[in-house]
Tab-separated table of C-alpha atoms in Angstrom:
chain	number	residue	atom	x	y	z
O	1	MET	CA	58.412	84.280	129.399
O	2	ASN	CA	60.905	82.346	131.579
O	3	LEU	CA	64.738	82.486	132.701
O	4	LEU	CA	67.674	79.827	133.584
O	5	LYS	CA	70.830	81.505	134.627
O	6	ASN	CA	74.321	80.580	135.091
O	7	ARG	CA	77.755	81.915	135.616
O	8	ASN	CA	78.052	83.467	132.270
O	9	ASN	CA	74.447	83.417	130.339
O	10	ILE	CA	70.820	83.998	131.094
O	11	ILE	CA	68.741	82.032	128.706
O	12	THR	CA	65.357	83.348	128.496
O	13	TYR	CA	62.505	81.053	126.725
O	14	THR	CA	59.402	81.221	126.114
O	15	VAL	CA	57.030	77.600	126.869
O	16	ASN	CA	53.594	76.834	124.862
O	17	LYS	CA	52.228	73.925	126.488
O	18	LYS	CA	49.617	72.336	124.721
O	19	ASP	CA	48.700	67.963	123.743
O	20	TYR	CA	52.403	67.438	123.109
O	21	SER	CA	53.712	63.896	123.485
O	22	ASN	CA	56.913	64.947	123.968
O	23	LEU	CA	58.662	68.994	125.184
O	24	TYR	CA	60.728	69.844	121.853
O	25	ILE	CA	63.536	73.047	122.167
O	26	SER	CA	64.044	75.154	119.242
O	27	VAL	CA	66.424	78.335	118.627
O	28	GLN	CA	63.824	80.631	116.377
O	29	ASN	CA	65.288	84.050	115.423
O	30	GLY	CA	67.112	83.930	118.832
O	31	GLU	CA	64.638	83.380	120.026
O	32	VAL	CA	64.214	80.204	122.598
O	33	ILE	CA	60.893	78.510	122.439
O	34	ILE	CA	60.092	75.208	124.709
O	35	ASN	CA	57.408	73.146	123.033
O	36	ALA	CA	55.716	71.174	126.048
O	37	PRO	CA	52.940	68.712	126.934
O	38	TRP	CA	50.405	70.414	129.363
O	39	TYR	CA	51.102	68.216	132.311
O	40	MET	CA	54.825	68.972	132.516
O	41	ALA	CA	55.743	70.995	135.807
O	42	SER	CA	58.208	74.304	135.624
O	43	SER	CA	60.932	72.727	137.001
O	44	GLN	CA	60.974	69.983	135.306
O	45	ILE	CA	61.226	72.129	131.850
O	46	GLN	CA	64.180	74.103	133.849
O	47	LYS	CA	65.419	70.822	134.517
O	48	ILE	CA	65.478	69.464	130.517
O	49	VAL	CA	66.265	73.293	129.828
O	50	GLU	CA	69.486	73.000	131.632
O	51	ASN	CA	70.703	70.079	130.427
O	52	LYS	CA	70.449	71.633	126.894
O	53	LYS	CA	71.851	74.630	128.145
O	54	GLN	CA	75.357	74.235	125.719
O	55	TRP	CA	73.022	73.676	122.809
O	56	ILE	CA	70.698	76.372	123.195
O	57	LEU	CA	73.488	78.356	123.825
O	58	ASN	CA	75.509	77.124	120.722
O	59	LYS	CA	72.445	77.846	118.432
O	60	ILE	CA	71.556	81.441	119.947
O	61	ASN	CA	75.120	81.993	119.027
O	62	GLU	CA	75.126	80.932	114.929
O	63	TYR	CA	72.586	83.066	115.097
O	64	GLU	CA	73.745	85.902	116.348
O	65	LYS	CA	76.681	85.290	113.554
O	66	ALA	CA	74.603	85.414	110.811
O	67	CYS	CA	73.042	88.537	111.875
O	68	GLU	CA	75.864	90.425	111.518
O	69	LYS	CA	77.632	88.223	108.489
O	70	LYS	CA	73.710	89.884	106.994
O	71	LYS	CA	75.047	93.683	108.605
O	72	ILE	CA	78.274	93.920	107.508
O	73	LEU	CA	77.305	92.630	103.736
O	74	GLU	CA	74.166	94.857	103.758
O	75	GLU	CA	77.262	97.203	104.599
O	76	TYR	CA	79.147	96.855	101.724
O	77	THR	CA	77.502	97.462	98.256
O	78	LYS	CA	79.279	97.525	94.865
O	79	LEU	CA	78.342	101.274	93.190
O	80	LYS	CA	79.790	100.564	89.680
O	81	LYS	CA	82.780	99.867	87.554
O	82	VAL	CA	86.197	102.235	87.960
O	83	LYS	CA	88.724	101.212	85.196
O	84	VAL	CA	92.291	101.061	86.145
O	85	LEU	CA	94.803	100.335	83.212
O	86	GLY	CA	92.560	99.311	80.894
O	87	GLN	CA	90.726	96.624	83.355
O	88	ASN	CA	87.122	96.701	84.863
O	89	TYR	CA	86.873	96.629	88.660
O	90	ASP	CA	84.122	96.825	90.701
O	91	LEU	CA	83.560	99.537	92.670
O	92	ALA	CA	82.796	98.448	96.293
O	93	ILE	CA	82.502	100.466	99.417
O	94	LYS	CA	81.646	99.323	103.520
O	95	TYR	CA	81.886	101.007	106.622
O	96	LYS	CA	83.705	100.206	109.401
O	97	ASN	CA	85.103	101.685	112.884
O	98	ILE	CA	88.349	103.601	111.173
O	99	LYS	CA	89.430	106.960	111.389
O	100	ALA	CA	90.089	108.266	107.883
O	101	PRO	CA	88.758	106.917	105.138
O	102	ASN	CA	91.007	104.000	102.466
O	103	LEU	CA	90.955	102.560	99.213
O	104	SER	CA	92.887	99.736	98.429
O	105	ILE	CA	92.164	96.985	95.076
O	106	GLU	CA	91.911	93.382	95.797
O	107	ASN	CA	91.774	91.137	93.160
O	108	ALA	CA	88.974	92.396	90.440
O	109	GLU	CA	87.583	94.692	93.341
O	110	ILE	CA	88.351	98.535	94.451
O	111	LEU	CA	87.249	98.438	98.340
O	112	VAL	CA	86.481	101.861	99.485
O	113	THR	CA	86.741	101.564	103.274
O	114	LEU	CA	84.354	104.306	104.757
O	115	PRO	CA	84.116	105.381	108.826
O	116	THR	CA	81.242	104.669	109.917
O	117	ARG	CA	80.320	107.653	111.073
O	118	TYR	CA	79.894	109.022	107.108
O	119	LYS	CA	77.030	106.354	107.074
O	120	LYS	CA	74.489	108.682	107.038
O	121	ILE	CA	75.963	111.623	104.753
O	122	ASN	CA	77.032	112.293	101.038
O	123	ASN	CA	80.020	110.258	100.304
O	124	ASP	CA	80.384	110.488	96.173
O	125	GLN	CA	82.955	113.412	96.833
O	126	ILE	CA	84.722	111.661	99.485
O	127	ILE	CA	84.945	108.667	97.179
O	128	LYS	CA	86.102	110.634	93.655
O	129	MET	CA	88.490	111.981	95.797
O	130	LEU	CA	89.603	108.635	96.987
O	131	ILE	CA	89.996	107.289	93.185
O	132	GLU	CA	91.495	110.628	91.804
O	133	LYS	CA	94.452	110.279	94.393
O	134	MET	CA	95.026	106.617	93.187
O	135	TYR	CA	95.125	107.363	89.661
O	136	ASP	CA	97.944	109.914	90.518
O	137	MET	CA	99.587	107.410	91.980
O	138	ILE	CA	99.249	105.090	89.190
O	139	ALA	CA	99.880	107.510	87.237
O	140	LYS	CA	102.923	108.642	87.897
O	141	LYS	CA	104.746	105.549	87.952
O	142	GLU	CA	103.340	104.473	84.392
O	143	ILE	CA	104.135	108.101	82.626
O	144	GLU	CA	107.480	108.016	83.942
O	145	ARG	CA	107.895	104.448	82.422
O	146	ALA	CA	106.653	105.379	79.446
O	147	MET	CA	108.526	108.322	79.127
O	148	GLU	CA	111.952	106.757	79.710
O	149	LYS	CA	110.899	103.782	77.066
O	150	THR	CA	109.751	106.711	74.563
O	151	ARG	CA	112.602	109.060	75.272
O	152	ILE	CA	114.830	105.090	74.241
O	153	MET	CA	113.601	104.536	71.457
O	154	MET	CA	112.814	108.246	69.955
O	155	GLN	CA	115.730	109.820	70.638
O	156	ILE	CA	113.994	112.549	71.585
O	157	ALA	CA	112.465	114.690	75.102
O	158	PRO	CA	110.418	116.692	76.271
O	159	GLU	CA	112.074	120.087	77.942
O	160	ASN	CA	109.572	119.008	80.658
O	161	TYR	CA	106.866	116.965	81.464
O	162	GLU	CA	103.925	117.577	84.508
O	163	ILE	CA	101.140	115.222	85.706
O	164	ILE	CA	97.788	117.406	85.831
O	165	ARG	CA	94.251	117.352	86.020
O	166	ILE	CA	93.489	119.029	83.174
O	167	GLU	CA	90.109	119.592	81.455
O	168	ASN	CA	87.840	117.757	78.604
O	169	THR	CA	92.153	116.348	77.388
O	170	ILE	CA	93.994	113.550	77.975
O	171	ALA	CA	97.124	115.197	77.604
O	172	LYS	CA	98.864	118.110	75.195
O	173	CYS	CA	101.872	119.114	74.105
O	174	ILE	CA	102.811	123.142	74.420
O	175	ASP	CA	105.817	124.163	73.209
O	176	LYS	CA	108.418	121.727	74.153
O	177	ASN	CA	106.285	120.868	77.173
O	178	ILE	CA	104.223	117.796	77.651
O	179	ILE	CA	101.435	118.062	80.191
O	180	ILE	CA	99.499	114.816	81.072
O	181	ASN	CA	95.963	113.660	82.898
O	182	PRO	CA	96.363	111.477	85.475
O	183	ASP	CA	93.136	110.083	84.138
O	184	ILE	CA	95.543	108.537	81.514
O	185	ALA	CA	95.782	105.386	84.194
O	186	LYS	CA	92.667	104.438	83.319
O	187	TYR	CA	93.659	103.093	80.249
O	188	SER	CA	95.726	99.988	79.457
O	189	ARG	CA	100.234	100.574	79.435
O	190	GLU	CA	99.952	99.896	75.714
O	191	THR	CA	97.779	102.958	75.498
O	192	ILE	CA	99.071	104.893	78.073
O	193	GLU	CA	102.744	104.563	75.387
O	194	TYR	CA	100.760	105.235	71.987
O	195	ILE	CA	99.535	108.222	74.026
O	196	ILE	CA	103.270	109.529	74.970
O	197	ILE	CA	104.060	108.425	71.414
O	198	HIS	CA	101.346	111.096	70.146
O	199	GLU	CA	102.670	113.951	72.439
O	200	PHE	CA	106.107	113.363	71.830
O	201	CYS	CA	105.400	113.416	67.917
O	202	HIS	CA	104.211	116.858	68.316
O	203	LEU	CA	107.316	118.075	69.567
O	204	LYS	CA	108.454	117.984	66.054
O	205	TYR	CA	104.443	118.650	64.411
O	206	LYS	CA	102.864	121.421	66.289
O	207	ASN	CA	99.660	119.931	64.429
O	208	HIS	CA	97.676	116.742	62.663
O	209	THR	CA	99.697	117.260	59.486
O	210	LYS	CA	100.929	114.635	57.377
O	211	SER	CA	104.584	114.584	58.354
O	212	PHE	CA	103.175	114.588	62.138
O	213	TYR	CA	101.359	110.622	61.226
O	214	ASN	CA	104.517	109.448	58.820
O	215	MET	CA	106.386	109.513	62.360
O	216	LEU	CA	103.554	108.493	64.080
O	217	GLN	CA	103.334	105.672	62.127
O	218	THR	CA	106.702	105.248	62.340
O	219	TYR	CA	106.601	104.386	65.588
O	220	ILE	CA	102.767	103.186	65.537
O	221	PRO	CA	102.198	101.212	62.801
O	222	ASN	CA	98.332	100.375	63.882
O	223	TYR	CA	97.764	103.820	64.912
O	224	GLU	CA	94.451	103.740	63.110
O	225	LYS	CA	93.163	101.409	65.403
O	226	LYS	CA	94.556	103.734	68.764
O	227	GLU	CA	92.865	107.004	66.890
O	228	ARG	CA	89.306	104.826	66.581
O	229	GLU	CA	89.335	103.481	70.465
O	230	LEU	CA	90.488	106.540	71.527
O	231	ASN	CA	87.913	108.826	68.840
O	232	LYS	CA	86.377	110.320	71.951
O	233	ILE	CA	89.462	111.332	73.669
O	234	LEU	CA	91.060	114.470	73.079
O	235	TYR	CA	95.065	114.301	73.078
């Protein structure tokens, strides 16, 4: 192995001498290879390398950048789909030199960025927590909007409403109070409004009686279609 030193860089290169007619320089996987005629002196080779120094350094730099890009892509993995306001987003995870995990929505992607030190641990619970926090923030805004719109339209209102994560249901009405699961943020605004109206009807009719559905149909003429769409969701 040979060395070419200058003020800022050291270039290491390997010389292969055979029956070549000319000297050829190539950079393969970051390694500088010199194919030279068998009779060429080392001083001649070093002089040619010196003249080609900047070209060689540029090639090495290109290789290192390509490796870094590949490394980033390997750490940037799409996991699954996450639904937000009725739209499917790719959930992607990447690692970065940061202090705390964070989540952002960019174009059609939910990007979870985790500290590099989290690489070797199971991050499922952390990702679940970040997604739930996102749903909490979206739900607060969307439910408030839908509540006000429904109150004005129906001229009734619950005594109180709460946004809390509850098991096996997306919303329920207890006495004159409405409880809504923040996971409602998965659904479209139209569906959120339908669920809110449904619960407002329960303020007057506790059970799913004929009178309840007559009232629901007054505000949602195509309520049966919505019922079918949400047939596996309890509310």
